[in-house]
mmCIF file of C-alpha atoms in Angstrom:
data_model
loop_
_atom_site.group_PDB
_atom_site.id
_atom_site.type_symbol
_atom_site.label_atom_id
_atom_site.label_comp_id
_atom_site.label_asym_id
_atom_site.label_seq_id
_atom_site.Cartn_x
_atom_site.Cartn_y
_atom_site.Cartn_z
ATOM 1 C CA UNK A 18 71.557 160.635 -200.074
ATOM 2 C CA UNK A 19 74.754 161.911 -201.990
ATOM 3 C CA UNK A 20 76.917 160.802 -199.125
ATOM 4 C CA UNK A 21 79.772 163.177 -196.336
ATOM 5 C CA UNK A 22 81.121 165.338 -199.110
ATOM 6 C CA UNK A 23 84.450 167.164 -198.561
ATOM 7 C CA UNK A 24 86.758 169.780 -199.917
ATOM 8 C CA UNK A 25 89.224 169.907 -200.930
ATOM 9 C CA UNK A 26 90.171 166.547 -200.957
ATOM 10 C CA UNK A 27 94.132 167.314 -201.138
ATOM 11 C CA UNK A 28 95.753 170.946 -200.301
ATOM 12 C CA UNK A 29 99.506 170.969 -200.505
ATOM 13 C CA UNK A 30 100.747 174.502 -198.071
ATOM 14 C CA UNK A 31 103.345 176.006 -197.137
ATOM 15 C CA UNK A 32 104.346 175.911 -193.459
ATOM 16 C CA UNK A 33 102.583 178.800 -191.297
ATOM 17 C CA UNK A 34 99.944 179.375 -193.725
ATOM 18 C CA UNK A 35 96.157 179.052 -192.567
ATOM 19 C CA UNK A 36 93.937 176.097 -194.371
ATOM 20 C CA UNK A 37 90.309 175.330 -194.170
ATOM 21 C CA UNK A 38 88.459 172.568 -194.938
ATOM 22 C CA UNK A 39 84.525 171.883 -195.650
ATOM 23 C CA UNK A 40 82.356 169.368 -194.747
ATOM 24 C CA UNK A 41 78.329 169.096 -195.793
ATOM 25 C CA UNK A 42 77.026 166.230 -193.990
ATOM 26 C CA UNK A 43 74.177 163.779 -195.174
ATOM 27 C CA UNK A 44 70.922 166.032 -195.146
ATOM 28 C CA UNK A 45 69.025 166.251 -192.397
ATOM 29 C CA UNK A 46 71.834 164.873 -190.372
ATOM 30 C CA UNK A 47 72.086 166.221 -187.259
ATOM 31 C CA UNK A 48 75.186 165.386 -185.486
ATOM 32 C CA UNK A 49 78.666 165.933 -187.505
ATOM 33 C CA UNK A 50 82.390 164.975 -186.282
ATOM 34 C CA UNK A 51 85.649 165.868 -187.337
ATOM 35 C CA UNK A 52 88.261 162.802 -186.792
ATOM 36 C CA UNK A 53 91.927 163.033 -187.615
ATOM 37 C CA UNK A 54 94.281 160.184 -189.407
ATOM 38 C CA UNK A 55 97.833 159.959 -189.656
ATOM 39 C CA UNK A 56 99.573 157.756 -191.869
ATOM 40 C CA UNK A 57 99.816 154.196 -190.639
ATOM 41 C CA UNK A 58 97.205 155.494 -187.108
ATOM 42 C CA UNK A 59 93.406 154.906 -186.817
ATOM 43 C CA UNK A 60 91.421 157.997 -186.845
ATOM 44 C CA UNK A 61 91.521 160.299 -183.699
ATOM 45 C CA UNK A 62 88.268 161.672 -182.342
ATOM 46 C CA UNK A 63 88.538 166.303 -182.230
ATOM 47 C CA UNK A 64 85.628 167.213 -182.088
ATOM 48 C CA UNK A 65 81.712 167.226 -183.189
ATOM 49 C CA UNK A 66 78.435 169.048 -183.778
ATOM 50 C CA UNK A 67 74.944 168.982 -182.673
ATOM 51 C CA UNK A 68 73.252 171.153 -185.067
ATOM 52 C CA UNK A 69 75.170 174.363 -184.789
ATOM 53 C CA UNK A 70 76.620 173.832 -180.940
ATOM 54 C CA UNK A 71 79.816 172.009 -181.068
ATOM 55 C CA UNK A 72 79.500 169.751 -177.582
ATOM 56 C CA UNK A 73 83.089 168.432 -177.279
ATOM 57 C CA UNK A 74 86.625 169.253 -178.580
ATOM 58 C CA UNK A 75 89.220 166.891 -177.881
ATOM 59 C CA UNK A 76 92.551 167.927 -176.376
ATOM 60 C CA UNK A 77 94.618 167.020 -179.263
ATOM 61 C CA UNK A 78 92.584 170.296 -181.015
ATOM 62 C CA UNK A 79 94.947 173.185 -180.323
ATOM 63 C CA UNK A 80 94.248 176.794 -180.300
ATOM 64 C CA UNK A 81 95.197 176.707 -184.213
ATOM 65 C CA UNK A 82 92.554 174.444 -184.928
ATOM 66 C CA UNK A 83 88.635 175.748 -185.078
ATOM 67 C CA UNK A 84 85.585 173.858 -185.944
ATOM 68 C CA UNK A 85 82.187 175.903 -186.849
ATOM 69 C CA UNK A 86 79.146 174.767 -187.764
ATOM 70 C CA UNK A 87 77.036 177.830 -188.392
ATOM 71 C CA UNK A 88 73.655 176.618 -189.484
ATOM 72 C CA UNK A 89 73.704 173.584 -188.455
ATOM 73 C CA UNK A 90 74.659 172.425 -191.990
ATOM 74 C CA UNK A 91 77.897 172.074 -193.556
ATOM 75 C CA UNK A 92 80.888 172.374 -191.223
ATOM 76 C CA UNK A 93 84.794 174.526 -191.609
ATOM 77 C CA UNK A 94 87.722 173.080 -190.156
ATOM 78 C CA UNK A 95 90.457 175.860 -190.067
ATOM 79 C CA UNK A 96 94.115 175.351 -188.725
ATOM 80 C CA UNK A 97 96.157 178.299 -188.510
ATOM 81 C CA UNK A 98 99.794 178.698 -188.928
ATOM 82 C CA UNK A 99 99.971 175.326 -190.152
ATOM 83 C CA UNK A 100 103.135 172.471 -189.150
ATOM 84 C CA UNK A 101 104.173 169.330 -190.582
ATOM 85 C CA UNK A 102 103.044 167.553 -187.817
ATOM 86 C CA UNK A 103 99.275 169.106 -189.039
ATOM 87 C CA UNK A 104 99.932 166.725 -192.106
ATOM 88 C CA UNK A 105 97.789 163.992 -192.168
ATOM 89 C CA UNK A 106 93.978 163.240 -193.386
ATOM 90 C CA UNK A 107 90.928 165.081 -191.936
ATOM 91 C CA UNK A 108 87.512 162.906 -191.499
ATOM 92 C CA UNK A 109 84.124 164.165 -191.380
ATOM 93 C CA UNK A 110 81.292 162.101 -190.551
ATOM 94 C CA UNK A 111 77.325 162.756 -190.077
ATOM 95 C CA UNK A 112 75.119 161.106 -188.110
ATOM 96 C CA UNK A 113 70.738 161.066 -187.071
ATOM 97 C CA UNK A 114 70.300 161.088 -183.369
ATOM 98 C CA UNK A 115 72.912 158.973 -181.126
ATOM 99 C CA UNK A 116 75.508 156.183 -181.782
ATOM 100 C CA UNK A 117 74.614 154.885 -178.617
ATOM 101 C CA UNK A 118 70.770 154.014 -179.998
ATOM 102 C CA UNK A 119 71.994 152.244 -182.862
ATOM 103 C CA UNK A 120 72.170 155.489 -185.497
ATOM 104 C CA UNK A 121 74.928 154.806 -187.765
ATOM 105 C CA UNK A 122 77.945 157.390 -188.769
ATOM 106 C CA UNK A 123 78.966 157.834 -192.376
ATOM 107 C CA UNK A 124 82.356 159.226 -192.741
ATOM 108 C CA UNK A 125 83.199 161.178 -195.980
ATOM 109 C CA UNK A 126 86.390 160.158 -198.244
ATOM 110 C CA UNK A 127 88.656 163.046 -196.450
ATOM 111 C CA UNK A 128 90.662 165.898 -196.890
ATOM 112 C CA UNK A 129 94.243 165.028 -197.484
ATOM 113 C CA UNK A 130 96.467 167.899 -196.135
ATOM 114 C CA UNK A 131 100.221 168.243 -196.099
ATOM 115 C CA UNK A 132 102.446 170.961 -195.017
ATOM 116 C CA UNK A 133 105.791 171.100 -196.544
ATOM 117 C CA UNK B 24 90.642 156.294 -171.400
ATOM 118 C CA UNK B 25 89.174 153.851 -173.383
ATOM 119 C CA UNK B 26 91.371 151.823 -175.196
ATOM 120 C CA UNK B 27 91.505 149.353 -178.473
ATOM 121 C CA UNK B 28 94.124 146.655 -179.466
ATOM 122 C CA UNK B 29 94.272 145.120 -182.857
ATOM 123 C CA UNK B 30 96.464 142.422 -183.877
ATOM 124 C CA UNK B 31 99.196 144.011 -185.509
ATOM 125 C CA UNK B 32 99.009 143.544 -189.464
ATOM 126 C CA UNK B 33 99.731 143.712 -191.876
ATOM 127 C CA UNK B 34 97.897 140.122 -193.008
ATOM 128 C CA UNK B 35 98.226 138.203 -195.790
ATOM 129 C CA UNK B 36 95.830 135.588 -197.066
ATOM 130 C CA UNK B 37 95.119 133.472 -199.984
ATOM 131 C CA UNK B 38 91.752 134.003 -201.678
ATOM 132 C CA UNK B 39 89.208 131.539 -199.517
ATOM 133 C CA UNK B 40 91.126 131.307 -196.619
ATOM 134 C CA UNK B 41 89.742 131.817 -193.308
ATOM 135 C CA UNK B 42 90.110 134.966 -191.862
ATOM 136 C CA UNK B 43 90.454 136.197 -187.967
ATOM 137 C CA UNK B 44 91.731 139.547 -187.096
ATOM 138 C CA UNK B 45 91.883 140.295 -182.822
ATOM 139 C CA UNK B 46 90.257 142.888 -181.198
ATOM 140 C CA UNK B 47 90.147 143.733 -177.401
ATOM 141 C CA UNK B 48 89.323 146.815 -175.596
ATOM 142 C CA UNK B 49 89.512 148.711 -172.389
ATOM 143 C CA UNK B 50 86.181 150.570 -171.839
ATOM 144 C CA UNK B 51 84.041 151.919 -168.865
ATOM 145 C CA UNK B 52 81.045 150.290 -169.084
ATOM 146 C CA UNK B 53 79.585 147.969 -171.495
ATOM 147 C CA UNK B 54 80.342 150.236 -174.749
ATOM 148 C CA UNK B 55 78.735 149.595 -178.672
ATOM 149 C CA UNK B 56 81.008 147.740 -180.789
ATOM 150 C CA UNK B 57 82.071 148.677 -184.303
ATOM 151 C CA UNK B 58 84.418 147.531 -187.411
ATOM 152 C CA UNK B 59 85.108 149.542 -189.518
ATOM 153 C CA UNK B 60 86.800 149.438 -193.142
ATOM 154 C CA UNK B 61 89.212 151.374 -195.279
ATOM 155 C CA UNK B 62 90.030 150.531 -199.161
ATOM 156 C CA UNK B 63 92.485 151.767 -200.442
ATOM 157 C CA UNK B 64 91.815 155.479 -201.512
ATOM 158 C CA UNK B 65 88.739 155.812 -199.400
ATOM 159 C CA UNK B 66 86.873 157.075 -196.477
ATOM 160 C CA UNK B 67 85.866 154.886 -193.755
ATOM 161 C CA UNK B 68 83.189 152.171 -194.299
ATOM 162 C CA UNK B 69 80.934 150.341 -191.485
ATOM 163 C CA UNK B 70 81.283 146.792 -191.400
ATOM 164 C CA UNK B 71 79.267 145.892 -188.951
ATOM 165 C CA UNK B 72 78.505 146.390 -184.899
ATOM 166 C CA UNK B 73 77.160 144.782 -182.289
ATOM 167 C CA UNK B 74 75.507 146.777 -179.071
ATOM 168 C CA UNK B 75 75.349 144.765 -176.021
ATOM 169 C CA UNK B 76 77.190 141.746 -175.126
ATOM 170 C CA UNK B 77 76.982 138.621 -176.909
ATOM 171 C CA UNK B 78 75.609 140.063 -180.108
ATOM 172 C CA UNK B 79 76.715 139.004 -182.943
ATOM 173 C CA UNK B 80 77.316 141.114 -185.973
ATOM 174 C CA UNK B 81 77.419 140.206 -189.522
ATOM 175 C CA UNK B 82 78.016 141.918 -192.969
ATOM 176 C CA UNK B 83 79.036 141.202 -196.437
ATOM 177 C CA UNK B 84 80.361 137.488 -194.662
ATOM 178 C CA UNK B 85 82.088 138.791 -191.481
ATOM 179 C CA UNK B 86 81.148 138.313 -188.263
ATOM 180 C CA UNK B 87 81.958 139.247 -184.750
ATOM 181 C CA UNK B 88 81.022 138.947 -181.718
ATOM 182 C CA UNK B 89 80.632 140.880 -178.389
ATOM 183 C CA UNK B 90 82.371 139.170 -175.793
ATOM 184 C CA UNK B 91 82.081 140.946 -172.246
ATOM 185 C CA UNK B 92 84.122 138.554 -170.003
ATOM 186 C CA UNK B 93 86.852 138.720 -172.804
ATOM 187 C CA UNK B 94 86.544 142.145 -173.371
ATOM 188 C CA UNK B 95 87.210 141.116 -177.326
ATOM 189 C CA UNK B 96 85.218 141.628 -180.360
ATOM 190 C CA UNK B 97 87.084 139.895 -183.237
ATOM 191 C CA UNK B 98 86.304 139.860 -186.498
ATOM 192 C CA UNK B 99 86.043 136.320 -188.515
ATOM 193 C CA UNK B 100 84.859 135.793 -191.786
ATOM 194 C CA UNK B 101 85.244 131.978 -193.488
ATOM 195 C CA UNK B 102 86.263 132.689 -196.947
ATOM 196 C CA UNK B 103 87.789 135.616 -197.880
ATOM 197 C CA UNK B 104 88.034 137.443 -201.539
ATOM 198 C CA UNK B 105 91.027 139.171 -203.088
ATOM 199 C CA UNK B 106 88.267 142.156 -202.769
ATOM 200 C CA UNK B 107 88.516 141.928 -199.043
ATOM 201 C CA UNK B 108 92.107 143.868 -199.329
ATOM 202 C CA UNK B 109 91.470 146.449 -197.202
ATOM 203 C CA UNK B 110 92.497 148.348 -193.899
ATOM 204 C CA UNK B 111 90.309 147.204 -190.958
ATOM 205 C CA UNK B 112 89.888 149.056 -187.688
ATOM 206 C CA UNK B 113 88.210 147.918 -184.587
ATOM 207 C CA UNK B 114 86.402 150.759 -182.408
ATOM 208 C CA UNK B 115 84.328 150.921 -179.623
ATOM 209 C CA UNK B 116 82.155 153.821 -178.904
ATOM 210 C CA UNK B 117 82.884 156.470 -175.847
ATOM 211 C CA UNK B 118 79.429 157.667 -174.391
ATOM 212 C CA UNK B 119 81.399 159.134 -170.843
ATOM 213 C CA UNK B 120 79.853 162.102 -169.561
ATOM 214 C CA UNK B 121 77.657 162.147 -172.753
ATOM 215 C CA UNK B 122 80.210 162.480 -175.321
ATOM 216 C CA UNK B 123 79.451 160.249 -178.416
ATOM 217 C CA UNK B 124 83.171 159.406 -179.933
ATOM 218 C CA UNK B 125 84.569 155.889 -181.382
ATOM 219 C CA UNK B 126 87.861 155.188 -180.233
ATOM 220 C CA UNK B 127 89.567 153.764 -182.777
ATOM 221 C CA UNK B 128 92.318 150.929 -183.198
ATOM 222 C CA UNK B 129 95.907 151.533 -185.227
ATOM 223 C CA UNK B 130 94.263 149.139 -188.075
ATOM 224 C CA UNK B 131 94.964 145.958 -189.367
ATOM 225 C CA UNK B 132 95.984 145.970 -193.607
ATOM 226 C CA UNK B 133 94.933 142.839 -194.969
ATOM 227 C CA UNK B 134 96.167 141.779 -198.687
ATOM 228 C CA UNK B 135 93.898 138.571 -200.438
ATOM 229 C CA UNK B 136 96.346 137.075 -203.117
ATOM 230 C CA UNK B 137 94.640 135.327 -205.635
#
């Protein structure tokens, strides 16, 4: 297994513009998450796949922000009309089958975004 | 909503001391336990879990264990390495109405001086 890989793993942008980020889980992985950090914070839970059907978005996960997971593969994270308070570090993670049975998560190294 | 509380950091230790860093939660249920840790410049690592009470988990030297009546699941390890420097975060895992989400704590940076 190479690992979570994601990209870009820093993008610098200018207030109001759009990012997105990319995630390709572990292979085979079936369930992928999206987490948020802020400087100084744990990571914060948005969202997550199984396969291609994204199953829960957390309420911190505006209207700006959009998760896909079209094949069930690799996964976007877009946030439109960006803010600094959008600045912090974006976590993807991949998982087989459920936490809750004993699977394990593997988070990747993030994407590092701020908006000046 | 579930809940975490880790002792506030940031630590400081000399290489082989003993090392305890607090962890209690508020949870529905009896929830899966996890630490996690950060180095510096990197994603998040497992450390080790434990899931169901009085389980003990153990990696690389650290332990903890699952403590229902205390609702805590510290983590302990005996002799710790300048190596260990790291950011560690306690998190239990939210299965409510079949979500599957760790709920994590604010972290607890911990610097091993030689």
């Amino acid at each position: 297994d190479t690992g979570v890989s994601q990209d870009p793993r820093h993008k610098i942008t200018k207030r109001g513009q759009n990012v997105t980020f990319r995630c390709d889980p572990i292979s085979e992985h079936n369930r992928l998450y999206w987490y948020r950090q802020t400087l100084g914070q744990g990571p914060e839970f948005l969202t997550y796949f199984q396969n291609e059907a994204q199953l829960e978005k957390s309420r911190l996960l505006s209207d700006r922000f959009s998760a896909e997971r079209p094949k069930g593969s690799f996964s976007t994270l877009e946030i439109q009309r960006t803010e600094q308070g959008d600045s912090a570090m974006y976590l993807c993670a991949s998982s087989f089958g459920t936490m809750g049975s004993g699977n394990t998560i593997y988070f990747g190294e993030g994407s590092w975004l701020t908006v000046v | 909503g579930d809940s975490v509380t880790q002792m506030e950091g940031p630590v400081t230790l000399s290489e082989e001391a003993f090392l305890t860093i607090n962890c209690t939660y508020t949870a529905t249920g009896y929830p899966s336990l996890f630490w996690y840790v950060q180095y510096p410049g990197e994603g998040l690592q497992l450390l080790l879990k434990a899931t169901k009470a009085d389980d003990k988990g153990s990696n690389k030297g650290f332990e903890a264990t699952y403590r229902k009546e205390t609702t805590s699941f510290h983590l302990e390890k005996g002799s710790v390495q300048v190596s260990d420097s790291a950011v560690y975060f306690c998190a239990p895992l939210n299965t409510q109405g079949g979500s599957e989400k760790l709920v994590f704590g604010k972290g607890t940076k911990l610097t091993v001086n030689p």
